[in-house]
PDB file of C-alpha atoms in Angstrom:
ATOM      1  CA  MET A1220     -25.348  71.130   1.116  1.00 44.00           C
ATOM      2  CA  SER A1221     -26.406  74.245  -0.697  1.00 45.00           C
ATOM      3  CA  SER A1222     -24.350  77.166  -1.822  1.00 43.00           C
ATOM      4  CA  SER A1223     -25.373  80.673  -2.727  1.00 43.00           C
ATOM      5  CA  ARG A1224     -24.297  82.386  -5.934  1.00 52.00           C
ATOM      6  CA  GLN A1225     -21.690  84.287  -3.876  1.00 75.00           C
ATOM      7  CA  SER A1226     -19.970  81.133  -2.608  1.00 90.00           C
ATOM      8  CA  PRO A1227     -17.506  79.043  -4.576  1.00 94.00           C
ATOM      9  CA  LEU A1228     -17.836  75.279  -4.760  1.00 96.00           C
ATOM     10  CA  CYS A1229     -14.705  73.252  -4.158  1.00 95.00           C
ATOM     11  CA  VAL A1230     -14.703  69.985  -6.122  1.00 97.00           C
ATOM     12  CA  VAL A1231     -12.344  67.123  -5.253  1.00 96.00           C
ATOM     13  CA  ALA A1232     -12.174  63.480  -6.231  1.00 96.00           C
ATOM     14  CA  THR A1233     -11.406  61.850  -2.886  1.00 93.00           C
ATOM     15  CA  GLU A1234     -11.910  62.389   0.823  1.00 93.00           C
ATOM     16  CA  VAL A1235      -8.132  62.263   1.274  1.00 89.00           C
ATOM     17  CA  GLU A1236      -7.721  65.251  -1.053  1.00 88.00           C
ATOM     18  CA  ALA A1237     -10.466  67.143   0.819  1.00 91.00           C
ATOM     19  CA  SER A1238      -9.226  66.335   4.319  1.00 89.00           C
ATOM     20  CA  HIS A1239      -7.475  69.680   4.935  1.00 86.00           C
ATOM     21  CA  LEU A1240      -9.928  72.000   3.209  1.00 89.00           C
ATOM     22  CA  ASP A1241     -11.854  74.552   5.257  1.00 88.00           C
ATOM     23  CA  PRO A1242     -14.974  72.737   6.540  1.00 89.00           C
ATOM     24  CA  GLU A1243     -16.963  75.974   5.959  1.00 89.00           C
ATOM     25  CA  LEU A1244     -16.170  75.870   2.229  1.00 90.00           C
ATOM     26  CA  PRO A1245     -18.889  74.064   0.263  1.00 95.00           C
ATOM     27  CA  THR A1246     -17.121  70.939  -1.002  1.00 96.00           C
ATOM     28  CA  LEU A1247     -18.228  68.192  -3.354  1.00 98.00           C
ATOM     29  CA  ILE A1248     -16.406  64.849  -3.314  1.00 98.00           C
ATOM     30  CA  THR A1249     -17.009  63.229  -6.692  1.00 98.00           C
ATOM     31  CA  GLY A1250     -15.144  59.942  -6.655  1.00 98.00           C
ATOM     32  CA  ILE A1251     -12.290  59.036  -8.984  1.00 95.00           C
ATOM     33  CA  GLY A1252     -12.526  59.325 -12.761  1.00 96.00           C
ATOM     34  CA  ARG A1253     -14.275  61.364 -15.426  1.00 96.00           C
ATOM     35  CA  LEU A1254     -17.691  59.716 -15.201  1.00 97.00           C
ATOM     36  CA  ASN A1255     -17.862  60.070 -11.427  1.00 98.00           C
ATOM     37  CA  ALA A1256     -16.723  63.701 -11.615  1.00 98.00           C
ATOM     38  CA  ALA A1257     -19.117  64.689 -14.409  1.00 98.00           C
ATOM     39  CA  THR A1258     -22.086  62.883 -12.861  1.00 99.00           C
ATOM     40  CA  ALA A1259     -21.550  64.200  -9.329  1.00 99.00           C
ATOM     41  CA  LEU A1260     -21.018  67.795 -10.436  1.00 99.00           C
ATOM     42  CA  THR A1261     -23.965  67.772 -12.843  1.00 99.00           C
ATOM     43  CA  ASP A1262     -26.219  66.315 -10.141  1.00 98.00           C
ATOM     44  CA  TYR A1263     -25.032  68.931  -7.649  1.00 98.00           C
ATOM     45  CA  LEU A1264     -25.635  71.809 -10.071  1.00 98.00           C
ATOM     46  CA  ALA A1265     -29.082  70.485 -10.982  1.00 97.00           C
ATOM     47  CA  HIS A1266     -30.188  70.466  -7.338  1.00 97.00           C
ATOM     48  CA  HIS A1267     -28.415  73.473  -5.771  1.00 96.00           C
ATOM     49  CA  SER A1268     -28.015  77.181  -6.383  1.00 94.00           C
ATOM     50  CA  ALA A1269     -25.196  77.919  -8.793  1.00 95.00           C
ATOM     51  CA  PRO A1270     -21.892  78.706  -7.083  1.00 97.00           C
ATOM     52  CA  SER A1271     -19.986  81.884  -7.939  1.00 95.00           C
ATOM     53  CA  HIS A1272     -17.250  79.681  -9.366  1.00 94.00           C
ATOM     54  CA  ILE A1273     -15.931  76.146  -9.175  1.00 96.00           C
ATOM     55  CA  ILE A1274     -12.507  75.329  -7.803  1.00 94.00           C
ATOM     56  CA  ASN A1275     -11.193  71.855  -8.547  1.00 95.00           C
ATOM     57  CA  VAL A1276      -8.259  71.044  -6.290  1.00 92.00           C
ATOM     58  CA  GLY A1277      -6.456  67.763  -6.370  1.00 91.00           C
ATOM     59  CA  THR A1278      -3.400  65.721  -7.009  1.00 89.00           C
ATOM     60  CA  ALA A1279      -1.786  65.106 -10.367  1.00 91.00           C
ATOM     61  CA  GLY A1280       1.106  63.153 -11.780  1.00 90.00           C
ATOM     62  CA  ALA A1281       4.092  65.165 -13.008  1.00 90.00           C
ATOM     63  CA  LEU A1282       4.965  64.707 -16.663  1.00 94.00           C
ATOM     64  CA  SER A1283       7.751  67.298 -16.831  1.00 92.00           C
ATOM     65  CA  LYS A1284      10.128  69.279 -14.644  1.00 91.00           C
ATOM     66  CA  ALA A1285       7.832  72.314 -15.003  1.00 91.00           C
ATOM     67  CA  ALA A1286       5.452  70.531 -12.612  1.00 92.00           C
ATOM     68  CA  THR A1287       7.364  71.304  -9.433  1.00 89.00           C
ATOM     69  CA  PRO A1288       6.382  69.277  -6.332  1.00 86.00           C
ATOM     70  CA  GLY A1289       5.090  71.213  -3.318  1.00 84.00           C
ATOM     71  CA  ILE A1290       3.610  74.044  -5.397  1.00 86.00           C
ATOM     72  CA  VAL A1291      -0.042  74.554  -6.285  1.00 89.00           C
ATOM     73  CA  HIS A1292      -0.213  74.797 -10.078  1.00 94.00           C
ATOM     74  CA  PRO A1293      -3.061  76.676 -11.774  1.00 95.00           C
ATOM     75  CA  ILE A1294      -4.106  74.972 -14.994  1.00 97.00           C
ATOM     76  CA  GLY A1295      -4.248  77.024 -18.186  1.00 98.00           C
ATOM     77  CA  THR A1296      -5.428  74.320 -20.586  1.00 97.00           C
ATOM     78  CA  VAL A1297      -6.899  70.871 -20.023  1.00 97.00           C
ATOM     79  CA  TYR A1298      -7.345  68.171 -22.620  1.00 93.00           C
ATOM     80  CA  LEU A1299      -8.748  64.657 -22.756  1.00 91.00           C
ATOM     81  CA  HIS A1300      -5.888  62.234 -23.397  1.00 90.00           C
ATOM     82  CA  ASP A1301      -7.631  58.869 -23.667  1.00 81.00           C
ATOM     83  CA  PHE A1302     -10.087  59.710 -26.417  1.00 72.00           C
ATOM     84  CA  SER A1303      -9.494  58.948 -30.085  1.00 70.00           C
ATOM     85  CA  HIS A1304      -9.569  62.557 -31.302  1.00 64.00           C
ATOM     86  CA  GLU A1305      -8.021  61.804 -34.707  1.00 76.00           C
ATOM     87  CA  ALA A1306     -10.467  59.015 -35.567  1.00 76.00           C
ATOM     88  CA  ILE A1307     -13.510  61.068 -34.572  1.00 74.00           C
ATOM     89  CA  GLU A1308     -12.196  64.149 -36.388  1.00 77.00           C
ATOM     90  CA  ALA A1309     -11.816  62.032 -39.535  1.00 78.00           C
ATOM     91  CA  ILE A1310     -15.465  60.980 -39.253  1.00 82.00           C
ATOM     92  CA  CYS A1311     -17.084  64.195 -37.981  1.00 81.00           C
ATOM     93  CA  GLY A1312     -14.701  66.929 -39.073  1.00 80.00           C
ATOM     94  CA  ASP A1313     -13.753  68.017 -35.578  1.00 79.00           C
ATOM     95  CA  SER A1314     -13.356  66.668 -32.067  1.00 76.00           C
ATOM     96  CA  PRO A1315     -16.371  66.774 -29.750  1.00 78.00           C
ATOM     97  CA  TYR A1316     -13.897  67.189 -26.867  1.00 86.00           C
ATOM     98  CA  PRO A1317     -11.443  69.941 -27.814  1.00 89.00           C
ATOM     99  CA  PRO A1318      -8.852  71.267 -25.377  1.00 92.00           C
ATOM    100  CA  LEU A1319     -10.455  73.624 -22.858  1.00 96.00           C
ATOM    101  CA  HIS A1320      -8.612  76.901 -22.299  1.00 96.00           C
ATOM    102  CA  LEU A1321      -9.139  78.100 -18.742  1.00 96.00           C
ATOM    103  CA  ASN A1322      -6.515  80.775 -18.101  1.00 78.00           C
ATOM    104  CA  SER A1323      -3.933  82.604 -20.143  1.00 75.00           C
ATOM    105  CA  THR A1324      -1.277  81.290 -17.778  1.00 88.00           C
ATOM    106  CA  GLY A1325      -0.854  77.952 -16.108  1.00 95.00           C
ATOM    107  CA  LEU A1326       0.295  74.470 -16.887  1.00 97.00           C
ATOM    108  CA  ARG A1327      -1.329  72.067 -19.315  1.00 97.00           C
ATOM    109  CA  LEU A1328      -3.264  69.162 -17.793  1.00 97.00           C
ATOM    110  CA  ALA A1329      -4.068  65.861 -19.487  1.00 96.00           C
ATOM    111  CA  THR A1330      -7.136  64.069 -18.100  1.00 96.00           C
ATOM    112  CA  GLY A1331      -8.016  60.432 -18.653  1.00 93.00           C
ATOM    113  CA  ASP A1332      -9.382  57.366 -16.933  1.00 90.00           C
ATOM    114  CA  GLN A1333      -5.960  55.783 -16.634  1.00 84.00           C
ATOM    115  CA  PHE A1334      -3.519  55.829 -13.759  1.00 78.00           C
ATOM    116  CA  ILE A1335      -0.280  56.682 -15.572  1.00 80.00           C
ATOM    117  CA  ASP A1336       2.488  54.489 -14.231  1.00 77.00           C
ATOM    118  CA  THR A1337       4.636  53.500 -17.218  1.00 84.00           C
ATOM    119  CA  ALA A1338       7.467  55.372 -18.894  1.00 86.00           C
ATOM    120  CA  SER A1339       5.932  55.009 -22.350  1.00 89.00           C
ATOM    121  CA  ALA A1340       2.573  56.480 -21.304  1.00 88.00           C
ATOM    122  CA  ARG A1341       4.325  59.276 -19.409  1.00 87.00           C
ATOM    123  CA  GLN A1342       6.516  60.177 -22.386  1.00 92.00           C
ATOM    124  CA  ALA A1343       3.571  60.221 -24.785  1.00 91.00           C
ATOM    125  CA  LEU A1344       1.553  62.546 -22.533  1.00 92.00           C
ATOM    126  CA  ALA A1345       4.532  64.810 -21.791  1.00 93.00           C
ATOM    127  CA  LYS A1346       4.452  65.982 -25.418  1.00 93.00           C
ATOM    128  CA  HIS A1347       1.171  67.782 -24.717  1.00 93.00           C
ATOM    129  CA  ALA A1348       0.999  68.434 -20.955  1.00 96.00           C
ATOM    130  CA  GLU A1349       2.992  68.967 -17.787  1.00 97.00           C
ATOM    131  CA  LEU A1350       0.494  67.244 -15.455  1.00 96.00           C
ATOM    132  CA  VAL A1351      -1.957  64.344 -15.650  1.00 95.00           C
ATOM    133  CA  ASP A1352      -5.094  63.616 -13.606  1.00 95.00           C
ATOM    134  CA  MET A1353      -8.370  61.709 -13.863  1.00 94.00           C
ATOM    135  CA  GLU A1354     -11.097  64.356 -13.311  1.00 97.00           C
ATOM    136  CA  GLY A1355     -10.022  67.853 -14.410  1.00 98.00           C
ATOM    137  CA  TYR A1356     -11.407  67.832 -17.949  1.00 98.00           C
ATOM    138  CA  ALA A1357     -14.800  66.535 -16.820  1.00 98.00           C
ATOM    139  CA  ILE A1358     -15.114  69.199 -14.128  1.00 99.00           C
ATOM    140  CA  ALA A1359     -14.108  71.989 -16.517  1.00 98.00           C
ATOM    141  CA  TRP A1360     -16.455  70.623 -19.202  1.00 98.00           C
ATOM    142  CA  VAL A1361     -19.492  70.593 -16.894  1.00 98.00           C
ATOM    143  CA  ALA A1362     -18.680  74.015 -15.417  1.00 98.00           C
ATOM    144  CA  GLN A1363     -18.418  75.536 -18.883  1.00 96.00           C
ATOM    145  CA  ARG A1364     -21.725  73.942 -19.940  1.00 97.00           C
ATOM    146  CA  TYR A1365     -23.372  75.642 -16.948  1.00 97.00           C
ATOM    147  CA  SER A1366     -21.511  78.938 -17.675  1.00 96.00           C
ATOM    148  CA  ILE A1367     -19.808  78.840 -14.285  1.00 97.00           C
ATOM    149  CA  PRO A1368     -16.205  80.067 -14.043  1.00 96.00           C
ATOM    150  CA  VAL A1369     -13.866  77.212 -13.202  1.00 97.00           C
ATOM    151  CA  HIS A1370     -10.341  77.036 -11.820  1.00 95.00           C
ATOM    152  CA  LEU A1371      -8.293  73.845 -11.745  1.00 96.00           C
ATOM    153  CA  LEU A1372      -5.525  73.773  -9.145  1.00 94.00           C
ATOM    154  CA  LYS A1373      -3.236  70.760  -9.026  1.00 92.00           C
ATOM    155  CA  ILE A1374      -0.342  69.683  -6.856  1.00 89.00           C
ATOM    156  CA  VAL A1375       2.134  66.971  -7.772  1.00 87.00           C
ATOM    157  CA  SER A1376       1.530  63.706  -5.923  1.00 80.00           C
ATOM    158  CA  ASP A1377       3.854  61.509  -7.980  1.00 71.00           C
ATOM    159  CA  ASP A1378       6.008  61.354 -11.100  1.00 67.00           C
ATOM    160  CA  ALA A1379       3.546  59.275 -13.148  1.00 65.00           C
ATOM    161  CA  ASN A1380       5.836  56.255 -13.037  1.00 58.00           C
ATOM    162  CA  SER A1381       6.015  52.701 -11.688  1.00 61.00           C
ATOM    163  CA  ASP A1382       6.162  53.951  -8.059  1.00 63.00           C
ATOM    164  CA  SER A1383       2.998  56.040  -8.354  1.00 58.00           C
ATOM    165  CA  ARG A1384       0.447  53.471  -7.194  1.00 60.00           C
ATOM    166  CA  ARG A1385       2.479  52.629  -4.116  1.00 59.00           C
ATOM    167  CA  LEU A1386       3.166  56.252  -3.176  1.00 64.00           C
ATOM    168  CA  TRP A1387      -0.105  58.001  -4.041  1.00 67.00           C
ATOM    169  CA  HIS A1388      -2.025  57.641  -0.770  1.00 67.00           C
ATOM    170  CA  ASP A1389       0.733  59.045   1.455  1.00 71.00           C
ATOM    171  CA  ALA A1390       1.521  61.760  -1.076  1.00 74.00           C
ATOM    172  CA  ALA A1391      -2.161  62.687  -1.345  1.00 73.00           C
ATOM    173  CA  ARG A1392      -2.332  63.347   2.408  1.00 73.00           C
ATOM    174  CA  GLN A1393       0.635  65.716   2.220  1.00 76.00           C
ATOM    175  CA  CYS A1394      -0.755  67.368  -0.912  1.00 72.00           C
ATOM    176  CA  SER A1395      -4.124  67.864   0.777  1.00 76.00           C
ATOM    177  CA  ARG A1396      -2.472  69.815   3.576  1.00 77.00           C
ATOM    178  CA  LEU A1397      -0.707  72.097   1.066  1.00 77.00           C
ATOM    179  CA  LEU A1398      -3.873  72.543  -1.018  1.00 77.00           C
ATOM    180  CA  GLY A1399      -5.890  73.378   2.100  1.00 78.00           C
ATOM    181  CA  GLU A1400      -3.340  75.999   3.163  1.00 82.00           C
ATOM    182  CA  TRP A1401      -3.308  77.493  -0.332  1.00 77.00           C
ATOM    183  CA  VAL A1402      -7.108  77.704  -0.612  1.00 77.00           C
ATOM    184  CA  ARG A1403      -7.366  79.326   2.848  1.00 78.00           C
ATOM    185  CA  SER A1404      -4.762  81.942   1.863  1.00 80.00           C
ATOM    186  CA  GLN A1405      -6.729  83.091  -1.197  1.00 72.00           C
TER     187      GLN A1405
END
């Protein structure tokens, strides 16, 4: 699929999350996780015309009460949570993966290749973010490297707890419907 510079590109991790998006909207399904997201988006951008902007829509685990279920949350800042920033900063002087500031308003998103389903992991992440996902940082990173505006839009699928694995698939279907309605209304 090719997109012109005037068209946005919608980027999602799974087919479930894309199931209610407008079929006329250019959409890239990356697969779950940072490597899949970064590789798929980079490959797309290398072989297609640059989109006007990139919209990443998807589900995220709630880390705080600010992440209200049923509402599409724009992301203001995204950071990589499963990278040893302190150790690398001690060696190199700074982190190669600093927080990415996307908007002046919006929630903070933590991205990592872990499905957060324990209270201890949730509490640790909640100090720095309201939401957690597995692709957002990678998508924002690639978009910024290509100088393409990027918007991350997340909807709560679960509370990042012990029930999350069991509930995600059904929640993702409902979230996809809400995300699709929101994108169509914009």
